Amino acid sequence: MKFEELKQKKLVLSILFFFALIYCLISIVNHYKFRTYALDLGLYSNLMYDYSHFRMSHYSIVHGFYPHNPLADHCDLLIPLLSPLYWLFGTYTLLIIQIAAILFGGYGVYIYFKERTDKKFLPELAMIHFFCIWGIYSALAYDYHSNVVGAMFVPWLLHYFDKRNYRLTALFFILLIFSKENMSLWAVFIFLGLIFLNRKDKSKMKAAFIFLFISAAYFTFIMEYLMPALSGDYFNANNDHYPYPDLGSNFGAIVTTIFTRPLYVIKLLFTHTVNYSGYDGIKKEMHLMVLFSGGYALLFRPQYLVMLIPIYGQKLFSNSDAKWGINAQYSIEFVPILTIALFTLLMKIKTQERMLVISTNLTLLTGFATFSKLEHRTALYHSPQNVMFYDDIHYHTDFTVYKVHDALKLIPPDAIVCAQTQLVPHLSGRPYIYQFPDVYDADYIALLDRETTYPRNRVDYDDAVNSVYHSPDWEVIYQANYTCILKRVRNRFCIKASNGLFVSADRDLGGALIANRTKAFDWEKFRIFKTTEGKYKVSSDNHSNVRVASDSTELLLADTEMFTGCDQFSIEYLGHGKFAARAYNNKYVSVNHRNNDRIEATSDTIGINETFSLSLY
C-alpha cells in the first residue's frame, strides 16, 4: 500500500514538474527575451514595487489615460498582499506567482477527484486535462493577469464547499473575489450553480445562498460605489467597466436588455455588430475550443454551465474583439470549470478500463486542440513566437539579449524613465515610469527597435523617435544592438522673481508657489520641459506638477502628479535673461505682494511683477 502511494506521489510530482517546465519556458523566457509589455506586466510590476515600499502607486505607466488611483481601474487586493515577494524576485515576481497559482489550481483538481473516486489514474488525468486547456497557454503567452491567479482558487473552493468545510471555503472565496472586481460577479454564478447541484441538501443550499448574497453585495459595492468614488469623474466619463454598448451603458440597462430582448442577446453570442469581415469566425473558434476541451459535458451537467454564464457574457458581449476569442487571459475562467464538469461526468463510468480509455482519449483531444492553436488561430493579434516553446522561433531574437539587459543598467534605479513597451517591465522597479512616446518629465528614454511599436503605429512611432533624436534636450548615451538610451540634457532650475527672491513650492502651504526665499533648497528647484503642443510644463522637486488653481484665487500650486490642461504655460522672452509666463486662462503669472508674495495667474499685462529669471542648479 505504501509502495502504491509512493508511486502515485511520484507520478503527481512528475506531472507538476513537467508542466511547470513548459510554463516557465513560455512565461519566463518571454520576459527575459523582452516579449512582455507595459500592459499589463509592467503596470502590475510597478504597482507591486510601490506596494512593497508601503506607498500607493502613481500609476504613471497609464498617466493621463486612467484614474490616478489603481484600485479605481482594477480592484485587485491580492497584489498588496503578495508585494513582499518583489524583494526576492524583482520583475519576475508576478510571472512566478502566476505559474505557481496555475500549478496550485491543477493540484486542487487532483485533490478534488482523488477524494471523490477510487478509480485509478482519473485524478491524474483530470490534472493533466486541466494543464492542457488552451486558456492557460494563451494567458502565459501574454504577461501577467490577476484573474488567472483568482481562477486557480476555484477548484479548492468547490472542493471544500462539497466537504462542508466552510472556513476554508470562505478563505478561497475571499482570495477569489479579492483578485479582481469582476470575480465577485463570477462567484455569484458559481454559488448559483452549487445551489442547483445541491438542491436536495438544505444545509449546503443555505451556505451557498449566503456566499451568493455576499458576492452580489461585494460586487455592487465595488462597482457602484468604491471604484467610482476612487476614480472621480473618470469613471463616469469613460465607463470602461461596462464595455457592452450592444447591451447597455450601465448594469441596469444590461439586465433590462437581457430580459427584454433574449433572441438578440443569444445572437450576440455567435455574431458581432461591427462592419468588418476580419472579425468573422472569432467567436466560432472560441465555441469550438470550449467544445473540444470538454464543453460537451456542460450539456449533461448544466449546473456548471450556469457557473460560466458571466464568463460567456463578459467575453462575447464586449465591445473588444480581443475578448471574443481564445487569446490572452480572457479564457482562463473556463479552465477549472470545464475540467471539473468533464471528469465529474467521467467519474460515473462504471468500469476502470472503459473510464481510463475514454478519459485518456478526451484528454488527448483537449491537448491536440490546444496544440493546433498555438501557431495559427482565427483570433487577431496572436503572436506564435510567444507561445511556441517547442520551436527555435521562441528562443530566437534579432538582437543580443544580454547586451540589452546590460544597457538598461546605465539608467539609475531612481531615475524617471520613459521606455518602449517591451522595456517597461524590466524598468518598472521605480516610482515613476512612462510608456514611450509619453515622455512627460522623464530623465531617460529607453528604446528597443524591435518587436512592437505599441501604442503607436510604425509611422507615428518613427516620428516620435526622430523628434527626441534631433531634440537639443536629449543626448544619446548608448546606441547599439537595436537599443538606444537617451538622457535628458537639463538640470533643475531655480526661478527668481522681480523682488530678487526665489520662488518656492511650499509644501507646508499645500504646494503653493511663493516668492519669498533668499536661498534655493529642494523646494526652490523645478524642472521645465516643452510639450508636443509647443507649451511648457513645470514640475517641482517632488515631481508635483504646477497648475493654476481651479477656484477664483487662480493661485499657482504644485500639488498634482496628473497632467491636466491647467498646467500648461506659454513663455515670452523679454530679453536680458528675463521672461514672462502666460497660463492656460490667458493671464500672466504674477507675484502678488499684497498676498504674502504668492504666485498667481491674474494679470492681463506684463509689468515688473510678471517678470522672472531662471538659473541652472
Short mmCIF file of C-alpha atoms in Angstrom, two decimals, residues 164-595:
data_model
loop_
_atom_site.label_atom_id
_atom_site.label_comp_id
_atom_site.label_asym_id
_atom_site.label_seq_id
_atom_site.Cartn_x
_atom_site.Cartn_y
_atom_site.Cartn_z
CA ARG A 164 -18.74 21.24 4.15
CA ASN A 165 -15.52 22.87 5.31
CA TYR A 166 -16.96 26.37 5.14
CA ARG A 167 -14.00 28.05 6.83
CA LEU A 168 -11.63 27.03 4.05
CA THR A 169 -14.39 27.69 1.53
CA ALA A 170 -14.55 31.23 2.89
CA LEU A 171 -10.76 31.57 2.63
CA PHE A 172 -10.67 30.66 -1.06
CA PHE A 173 -13.82 32.68 -1.67
CA ILE A 174 -12.11 35.78 -0.26
CA LEU A 175 -8.99 35.14 -2.33
CA LEU A 176 -11.17 34.76 -5.42
CA ILE A 177 -13.16 37.97 -5.05
CA PHE A 178 -10.08 39.95 -3.92
CA SER A 179 -8.22 39.07 -7.12
CA LYS A 180 -10.26 41.36 -9.38
CA GLU A 181 -13.51 43.31 -9.27
CA ASN A 182 -15.41 41.08 -11.73
CA MET A 183 -14.56 37.88 -9.84
CA SER A 184 -17.30 38.60 -7.31
CA LEU A 185 -19.86 38.51 -10.13
CA TRP A 186 -18.43 35.18 -11.26
CA ALA A 187 -18.72 33.95 -7.64
CA VAL A 188 -22.46 34.77 -7.71
CA PHE A 189 -22.93 32.29 -10.56
CA ILE A 190 -20.54 29.71 -9.08
CA PHE A 191 -22.69 29.56 -5.97
CA LEU A 192 -25.86 29.62 -8.06
CA GLY A 193 -24.52 26.53 -9.83
CA LEU A 194 -23.77 24.96 -6.45
CA ILE A 195 -27.33 25.63 -5.34
CA PHE A 196 -28.58 23.63 -8.34
CA LEU A 197 -26.01 20.90 -7.71
CA ASN A 198 -27.09 20.57 -4.08
CA ARG A 199 -30.81 21.20 -4.39
CA LYS A 200 -31.55 18.14 -2.23
CA ASP A 201 -29.17 19.22 0.53
CA LYS A 202 -30.73 22.08 2.51
CA SER A 203 -27.64 22.86 4.60
CA LYS A 204 -25.44 23.22 1.51
CA MET A 205 -28.09 25.27 -0.25
CA LYS A 206 -28.26 27.61 2.73
CA ALA A 207 -24.49 28.03 2.77
CA ALA A 208 -24.43 28.64 -0.99
CA PHE A 209 -27.14 31.30 -0.67
CA ILE A 210 -25.10 33.10 2.00
CA PHE A 211 -21.98 33.14 -0.18
CA LEU A 212 -24.07 34.20 -3.18
CA PHE A 213 -25.54 37.12 -1.27
CA ILE A 214 -22.11 38.24 -0.04
CA SER A 215 -20.74 38.02 -3.60
CA ALA A 216 -23.56 40.10 -5.01
CA ALA A 217 -23.26 42.71 -2.25
CA TYR A 218 -19.49 42.95 -2.70
CA PHE A 219 -19.80 43.29 -6.48
CA THR A 220 -22.41 46.04 -6.13
CA PHE A 221 -20.33 47.90 -3.55
CA ILE A 222 -17.14 47.70 -5.65
CA MET A 223 -18.68 48.63 -8.99
CA GLU A 224 -21.31 51.15 -7.97
CA TYR A 225 -19.64 52.89 -5.03
CA LEU A 226 -15.96 52.19 -4.31
CA MET A 227 -14.42 52.35 -7.79
CA PRO A 228 -16.43 55.40 -8.93
CA ALA A 229 -15.52 57.17 -5.68
CA LEU A 230 -11.81 56.43 -6.15
CA SER A 231 -11.75 57.49 -9.80
CA GLY A 232 -13.90 60.61 -9.60
CA ASP A 233 -15.08 61.97 -12.93
CA TYR A 234 -13.02 59.45 -14.93
CA PHE A 235 -15.31 56.52 -14.11
CA ASN A 236 -18.46 58.26 -15.27
CA ALA A 237 -16.83 59.85 -18.31
CA ASN A 238 -15.24 56.68 -19.68
CA ASN A 239 -17.47 53.89 -18.38
CA ASP A 240 -14.69 51.36 -19.01
CA HIS A 241 -16.13 48.86 -16.56
CA TYR A 242 -19.32 48.42 -18.59
CA PRO A 243 -17.88 47.98 -22.11
CA TYR A 244 -21.02 46.38 -23.52
CA PRO A 245 -22.60 49.01 -25.78
CA ASP A 246 -24.67 46.39 -27.62
CA LEU A 247 -26.46 45.67 -24.34
CA GLY A 248 -26.41 48.97 -22.47
CA SER A 249 -24.29 51.64 -20.85
CA ASN A 250 -24.78 50.54 -17.23
CA PHE A 251 -25.60 47.46 -15.19
CA GLY A 252 -29.32 48.18 -15.06
CA ALA A 253 -29.59 48.72 -18.82
CA ILE A 254 -27.69 45.49 -19.48
CA VAL A 255 -30.04 43.46 -17.29
CA THR A 256 -33.04 45.08 -18.98
CA THR A 257 -31.78 44.16 -22.46
CA ILE A 258 -31.11 40.56 -21.42
CA PHE A 259 -34.66 40.04 -20.23
CA THR A 260 -36.50 42.08 -22.86
CA ARG A 261 -34.52 41.03 -25.99
CA PRO A 262 -33.45 37.42 -25.35
CA LEU A 263 -33.18 36.41 -29.05
CA TYR A 264 -30.98 39.40 -29.80
CA VAL A 265 -28.78 38.53 -26.81
CA ILE A 266 -28.44 34.88 -27.94
CA LYS A 267 -27.48 36.05 -31.44
CA LEU A 268 -24.66 38.18 -29.98
CA LEU A 269 -23.11 35.00 -28.56
CA PHE A 270 -22.24 33.92 -32.10
CA THR A 271 -22.11 37.10 -34.21
CA HIS A 272 -20.90 40.69 -33.97
CA THR A 273 -22.36 44.06 -34.96
CA VAL A 274 -19.15 45.56 -36.38
CA ASN A 275 -18.94 46.13 -40.13
CA TYR A 276 -15.59 44.36 -40.51
CA SER A 277 -15.18 40.89 -42.00
CA GLY A 278 -11.86 40.34 -40.18
CA TYR A 279 -13.85 39.68 -37.02
CA ASP A 280 -15.84 36.84 -38.58
CA GLY A 281 -15.18 33.46 -37.04
CA ILE A 282 -13.54 34.68 -33.82
CA LYS A 283 -16.48 33.72 -31.62
CA LYS A 284 -16.95 30.45 -33.51
CA GLU A 285 -13.35 29.49 -32.82
CA MET A 286 -13.87 30.11 -29.11
CA HIS A 287 -17.00 27.92 -29.01
CA LEU A 288 -15.16 25.11 -30.80
CA MET A 289 -12.27 25.26 -28.34
CA VAL A 290 -14.69 25.05 -25.44
CA LEU A 291 -16.31 22.03 -27.10
CA PHE A 292 -13.00 20.22 -27.71
CA SER A 293 -11.84 20.99 -24.17
CA GLY A 294 -14.80 19.27 -22.52
CA GLY A 295 -17.64 21.69 -23.20
CA TYR A 296 -19.92 18.82 -24.23
CA ALA A 297 -20.02 17.83 -20.56
CA LEU A 298 -21.91 21.06 -19.85
CA LEU A 299 -24.91 19.60 -21.70
CA PHE A 300 -25.01 16.74 -19.17
CA ARG A 301 -24.01 18.87 -16.20
CA PRO A 302 -25.77 22.20 -16.88
CA GLN A 303 -25.09 23.33 -13.31
CA TYR A 304 -21.53 24.02 -14.43
CA LEU A 305 -22.82 25.90 -17.47
CA VAL A 306 -24.58 28.22 -15.03
CA MET A 307 -21.19 28.93 -13.45
CA LEU A 308 -19.88 30.09 -16.83
CA ILE A 309 -22.73 32.47 -17.69
CA PRO A 310 -20.84 35.66 -16.68
CA ILE A 311 -17.68 34.41 -18.41
CA TYR A 312 -19.53 33.95 -21.69
CA GLY A 313 -21.15 37.33 -21.14
CA GLN A 314 -18.02 39.36 -20.41
CA LYS A 315 -16.30 37.80 -23.43
CA LEU A 316 -18.94 37.68 -26.13
CA PHE A 317 -20.92 40.84 -25.32
CA SER A 318 -17.80 43.01 -25.05
CA ASN A 319 -17.04 45.81 -27.48
CA SER A 320 -13.49 44.44 -27.83
CA ASP A 321 -12.78 41.70 -30.38
CA ALA A 322 -9.70 40.78 -28.31
CA LYS A 323 -12.05 39.37 -25.66
CA TRP A 324 -14.26 37.38 -28.03
CA GLY A 325 -11.71 34.77 -28.96
CA ILE A 326 -9.13 32.47 -27.42
CA ASN A 327 -6.30 34.97 -26.92
CA ALA A 328 -4.64 36.26 -23.76
CA GLN A 329 -6.20 35.89 -20.31
CA TYR A 330 -9.80 36.15 -21.40
CA SER A 331 -10.46 32.38 -21.36
CA ILE A 332 -8.79 31.35 -18.12
CA GLU A 333 -12.05 31.03 -16.16
CA PHE A 334 -13.17 28.21 -18.44
CA VAL A 335 -10.25 26.03 -17.37
CA PRO A 336 -11.29 24.82 -13.87
CA ILE A 337 -14.99 24.57 -14.71
CA LEU A 338 -14.53 22.55 -17.91
CA THR A 339 -12.21 20.04 -16.26
CA ILE A 340 -14.38 19.53 -13.19
CA ALA A 341 -17.56 19.27 -15.28
CA LEU A 342 -16.00 16.74 -17.66
CA PHE A 343 -14.37 14.48 -15.08
CA THR A 344 -17.40 14.60 -12.79
CA LEU A 345 -19.20 13.01 -15.75
CA LEU A 346 -16.39 10.52 -16.49
CA MET A 347 -16.29 9.54 -12.83
CA LYS A 348 -19.70 7.89 -13.34
CA ILE A 349 -18.32 5.33 -15.81
CA LYS A 350 -18.54 2.02 -14.01
CA THR A 351 -15.57 0.02 -15.29
CA GLN A 352 -11.97 1.10 -14.69
CA GLU A 353 -10.79 0.09 -18.15
CA ARG A 354 -13.54 1.92 -20.02
CA MET A 355 -13.10 5.01 -17.87
CA LEU A 356 -9.36 5.02 -18.49
CA VAL A 357 -9.71 4.68 -22.28
CA ILE A 358 -12.36 7.39 -22.61
CA SER A 359 -10.65 9.79 -20.17
CA THR A 360 -7.27 9.38 -21.87
CA ASN A 361 -8.71 9.97 -25.34
CA LEU A 362 -10.67 13.03 -24.27
CA THR A 363 -7.60 14.47 -22.55
CA LEU A 364 -5.59 13.85 -25.72
CA LEU A 365 -8.33 15.58 -27.73
CA THR A 366 -8.02 18.64 -25.50
CA GLY A 367 -4.24 18.61 -25.80
CA PHE A 368 -4.34 18.30 -29.60
CA ALA A 369 -6.93 21.09 -29.85
CA THR A 370 -4.70 23.37 -27.78
CA PHE A 371 -1.57 22.42 -29.71
CA SER A 372 -3.31 23.12 -33.03
CA LYS A 373 -3.98 26.71 -31.93
CA LEU A 374 -0.52 27.59 -30.66
CA GLU A 375 0.71 28.57 -34.12
CA HIS A 376 -2.40 29.55 -36.06
CA ARG A 377 -5.77 30.88 -34.94
CA THR A 378 -8.63 33.00 -36.22
CA ALA A 379 -8.40 35.44 -33.30
CA LEU A 380 -6.45 38.55 -34.22
CA TYR A 381 -3.19 39.81 -32.68
CA HIS A 382 -1.85 36.34 -31.81
CA SER A 383 1.95 36.08 -31.57
CA PRO A 384 3.04 32.46 -32.15
CA GLN A 385 6.59 33.35 -31.13
CA ASN A 386 5.36 33.98 -27.59
CA VAL A 387 3.95 30.50 -27.04
CA MET A 388 5.81 28.04 -29.30
CA PHE A 389 8.05 26.77 -26.51
CA TYR A 390 8.96 23.70 -28.59
CA ASP A 391 10.38 25.68 -31.54
CA ASP A 392 13.55 27.70 -32.09
CA ILE A 393 11.45 30.74 -33.03
CA HIS A 394 10.54 31.13 -29.34
CA TYR A 395 14.18 31.44 -28.29
CA HIS A 396 15.49 33.48 -31.22
CA THR A 397 15.79 37.27 -31.33
CA ASP A 398 17.36 39.66 -33.83
CA PHE A 399 19.37 41.30 -31.05
CA THR A 400 21.74 40.11 -28.34
CA VAL A 401 19.51 39.87 -25.29
CA TYR A 402 22.11 40.07 -22.53
CA LYS A 403 23.55 43.26 -24.06
CA VAL A 404 20.15 44.94 -23.82
CA HIS A 405 19.92 43.93 -20.16
CA ASP A 406 23.39 45.37 -19.59
CA ALA A 407 22.48 48.61 -21.38
CA LEU A 408 19.45 49.13 -19.13
CA LYS A 409 21.82 49.14 -16.15
CA LEU A 410 23.08 52.52 -17.38
CA ILE A 411 19.82 54.02 -16.12
CA PRO A 412 19.96 54.93 -12.40
CA PRO A 413 17.44 52.95 -10.31
CA ASP A 414 15.65 56.07 -9.06
CA ALA A 415 15.54 57.94 -12.39
CA ILE A 416 12.27 58.80 -14.09
CA VAL A 417 12.14 56.74 -17.28
CA CYS A 418 10.10 56.70 -20.46
CA ALA A 419 10.52 53.31 -22.14
CA GLN A 420 9.22 51.37 -25.08
CA THR A 421 6.51 48.91 -24.10
CA GLN A 422 8.69 45.75 -24.01
CA LEU A 423 11.32 47.51 -21.89
CA VAL A 424 8.85 48.87 -19.34
CA PRO A 425 8.50 45.62 -17.31
CA HIS A 426 12.28 45.44 -16.85
CA LEU A 427 12.46 49.07 -15.68
CA SER A 428 9.27 49.05 -13.60
CA GLY A 429 11.01 48.93 -10.21
CA ARG A 430 10.93 52.70 -9.67
CA PRO A 431 8.32 55.25 -8.55
CA TYR A 432 7.84 56.88 -11.97
CA ILE A 433 7.93 55.23 -15.39
CA TYR A 434 6.09 56.15 -18.59
CA GLN A 435 5.38 54.30 -21.81
CA PHE A 436 7.00 55.80 -24.90
CA PRO A 437 6.19 58.18 -26.55
CA ASP A 438 4.66 59.81 -23.45
CA VAL A 439 7.89 61.40 -22.25
CA TYR A 440 6.47 63.88 -19.72
CA ASP A 441 9.22 64.74 -17.18
CA ALA A 442 11.37 61.65 -17.79
CA ASP A 443 15.13 61.84 -17.25
CA TYR A 444 15.86 58.90 -19.57
CA ILE A 445 14.30 57.33 -22.65
CA ALA A 446 14.91 53.63 -23.42
CA LEU A 447 14.05 52.25 -26.87
CA LEU A 448 14.31 48.82 -28.46
CA ASP A 449 13.59 49.00 -32.18
CA ARG A 450 12.18 45.50 -32.45
CA GLU A 451 9.02 43.51 -31.70
CA THR A 452 6.36 46.23 -31.40
CA THR A 453 5.76 49.98 -31.59
CA TYR A 454 2.62 49.87 -29.41
CA PRO A 455 0.73 52.06 -28.58
CA ARG A 456 1.56 53.92 -31.83
CA ASN A 457 1.72 52.67 -35.40
CA ARG A 458 5.11 52.49 -37.09
CA VAL A 459 4.85 55.91 -38.78
CA ASP A 460 3.88 57.74 -35.58
CA TYR A 461 6.48 55.82 -33.61
CA ASP A 462 9.25 56.75 -36.03
CA ASP A 463 8.17 60.39 -35.90
CA ALA A 464 8.35 60.33 -32.10
CA VAL A 465 11.78 58.70 -32.16
CA ASN A 466 13.12 61.21 -34.67
CA SER A 467 11.75 64.02 -32.53
CA VAL A 468 13.81 63.03 -29.49
CA TYR A 469 16.88 62.10 -31.58
CA HIS A 470 17.03 65.59 -33.06
CA SER A 471 16.00 67.47 -29.94
CA PRO A 472 18.66 69.51 -28.14
CA ASP A 473 17.03 68.37 -24.90
CA TRP A 474 18.32 64.80 -25.30
CA GLU A 475 21.69 63.16 -25.73
CA VAL A 476 22.32 59.54 -26.75
CA ILE A 477 24.35 57.70 -24.12
CA TYR A 478 24.02 54.23 -25.67
CA GLN A 479 23.18 53.11 -29.18
CA ALA A 480 23.90 49.57 -30.34
CA ASN A 481 22.19 46.23 -30.80
CA TYR A 482 18.90 47.91 -31.86
CA THR A 483 18.85 49.61 -28.45
CA CYS A 484 19.02 53.32 -27.73
CA ILE A 485 19.16 55.06 -24.38
CA LEU A 486 18.90 58.83 -24.20
CA LYS A 487 19.46 61.14 -21.27
CA ARG A 488 17.74 64.47 -20.88
CA VAL A 489 20.13 67.40 -21.20
CA ARG A 490 18.94 69.56 -18.39
CA ASN A 491 19.40 70.38 -14.79
CA ARG A 492 16.96 71.62 -12.27
CA PHE A 493 16.14 75.31 -12.44
CA CYS A 494 15.62 77.96 -9.83
CA ILE A 495 13.11 80.70 -10.61
CA LYS A 496 13.77 84.18 -9.25
CA ALA A 497 11.02 86.81 -9.08
CA SER A 498 11.37 90.55 -9.60
CA ASN A 499 11.71 91.07 -5.84
CA GLY A 500 15.06 89.24 -6.03
CA LEU A 501 13.75 86.22 -4.07
CA PHE A 502 13.49 82.61 -5.18
CA VAL A 503 10.14 81.03 -5.98
CA SER A 504 9.33 78.07 -3.72
CA ALA A 505 6.77 75.27 -3.97
CA ASP A 506 5.97 75.45 -0.28
CA ARG A 507 4.77 72.04 0.86
CA ASP A 508 3.66 73.50 4.18
CA LEU A 509 1.19 75.59 2.16
CA GLY A 510 -0.13 72.70 0.08
CA GLY A 511 2.41 73.24 -2.69
CA ALA A 512 1.54 76.90 -3.20
CA LEU A 513 4.16 78.87 -5.17
CA ILE A 514 5.50 81.80 -3.23
CA ALA A 515 8.41 84.20 -3.98
CA ASN A 516 9.99 84.71 -0.55
CA ARG A 517 13.16 82.59 -0.28
CA THR A 518 16.62 84.06 -0.03
CA LYS A 519 18.33 80.74 -0.73
CA ALA A 520 17.46 77.82 -3.01
CA PHE A 521 17.00 74.38 -1.49
CA ASP A 522 14.92 71.44 -2.72
CA TRP A 523 11.58 73.26 -2.58
CA GLU A 524 13.01 76.03 -4.75
CA LYS A 525 14.10 73.74 -7.61
CA PHE A 526 11.95 72.99 -10.64
CA ARG A 527 12.03 71.01 -13.85
CA ILE A 528 10.82 72.70 -17.02
CA PHE A 529 10.06 70.83 -20.22
CA LYS A 530 8.40 71.51 -23.53
CA THR A 531 5.19 69.75 -24.59
CA THR A 532 4.34 68.49 -28.05
CA GLU A 533 1.95 71.47 -28.37
CA GLY A 534 4.86 73.92 -28.00
CA LYS A 535 3.91 74.98 -24.49
CA TYR A 536 5.79 74.35 -21.24
CA LYS A 537 5.12 72.40 -18.09
CA VAL A 538 6.77 72.85 -14.74
CA SER A 539 7.22 70.28 -12.00
CA SER A 540 8.56 70.78 -8.50
CA ASP A 541 11.38 68.81 -6.96
CA ASN A 542 8.96 66.16 -5.63
CA HIS A 543 7.51 65.67 -9.16
CA SER A 544 4.28 67.54 -8.45
CA ASN A 545 3.12 69.50 -11.48
CA VAL A 546 2.49 73.22 -11.26
CA ARG A 547 -1.06 74.19 -12.18
CA VAL A 548 -3.44 77.10 -11.85
CA ALA A 549 -5.96 76.57 -9.08
CA SER A 550 -9.46 75.94 -10.36
CA ASP A 551 -11.04 78.33 -7.84
CA SER A 552 -11.29 82.11 -8.06
CA THR A 553 -7.87 82.68 -6.44
CA GLU A 554 -6.05 81.36 -9.56
CA LEU A 555 -3.02 80.63 -7.38
CA LEU A 556 -0.20 78.51 -8.77
CA LEU A 557 0.02 75.19 -6.94
CA ALA A 558 2.48 72.30 -7.25
CA ASP A 559 0.13 69.67 -5.90
CA THR A 560 -0.74 67.08 -8.53
CA GLU A 561 1.05 64.26 -10.33
CA MET A 562 -1.53 64.20 -13.10
CA PHE A 563 -1.07 66.27 -16.25
CA THR A 564 -4.14 68.43 -16.97
CA GLY A 565 -4.97 71.33 -19.23
CA CYS A 566 -4.44 73.91 -16.49
CA ASP A 567 -0.73 73.07 -16.10
CA GLN A 568 0.50 74.38 -19.46
CA PHE A 569 2.19 77.75 -19.88
CA SER A 570 3.37 79.87 -22.79
CA ILE A 571 6.77 81.53 -22.32
CA GLU A 572 7.52 85.02 -23.64
CA TYR A 573 11.21 86.00 -23.66
CA LEU A 574 11.69 89.62 -22.61
CA GLY A 575 15.44 89.93 -23.20
CA HIS A 576 18.33 90.25 -20.74
CA GLY A 577 17.54 86.79 -19.31
CA LYS A 578 14.01 87.75 -18.29
CA PHE A 579 10.76 86.05 -19.23
CA ALA A 580 7.03 86.14 -18.59
CA ALA A 581 4.64 83.19 -18.46
CA ARG A 582 1.05 83.14 -19.69
CA ALA A 583 -1.20 80.48 -18.12
CA TYR A 584 -4.00 78.46 -19.72
CA ASN A 585 -6.54 81.11 -18.62
CA ASN A 586 -4.71 83.64 -20.84
CA LYS A 587 -3.48 85.54 -17.76
CA TYR A 588 0.14 86.29 -16.98
CA VAL A 589 1.79 84.75 -13.95
CA SER A 590 2.40 87.43 -11.34
CA VAL A 591 3.78 87.94 -7.82
CA ASN A 592 1.07 89.34 -5.54
CA HIS A 593 2.92 91.28 -2.85
CA ARG A 594 -0.39 92.02 -1.12
CA ASN A 595 -0.96 88.29 -0.65
#
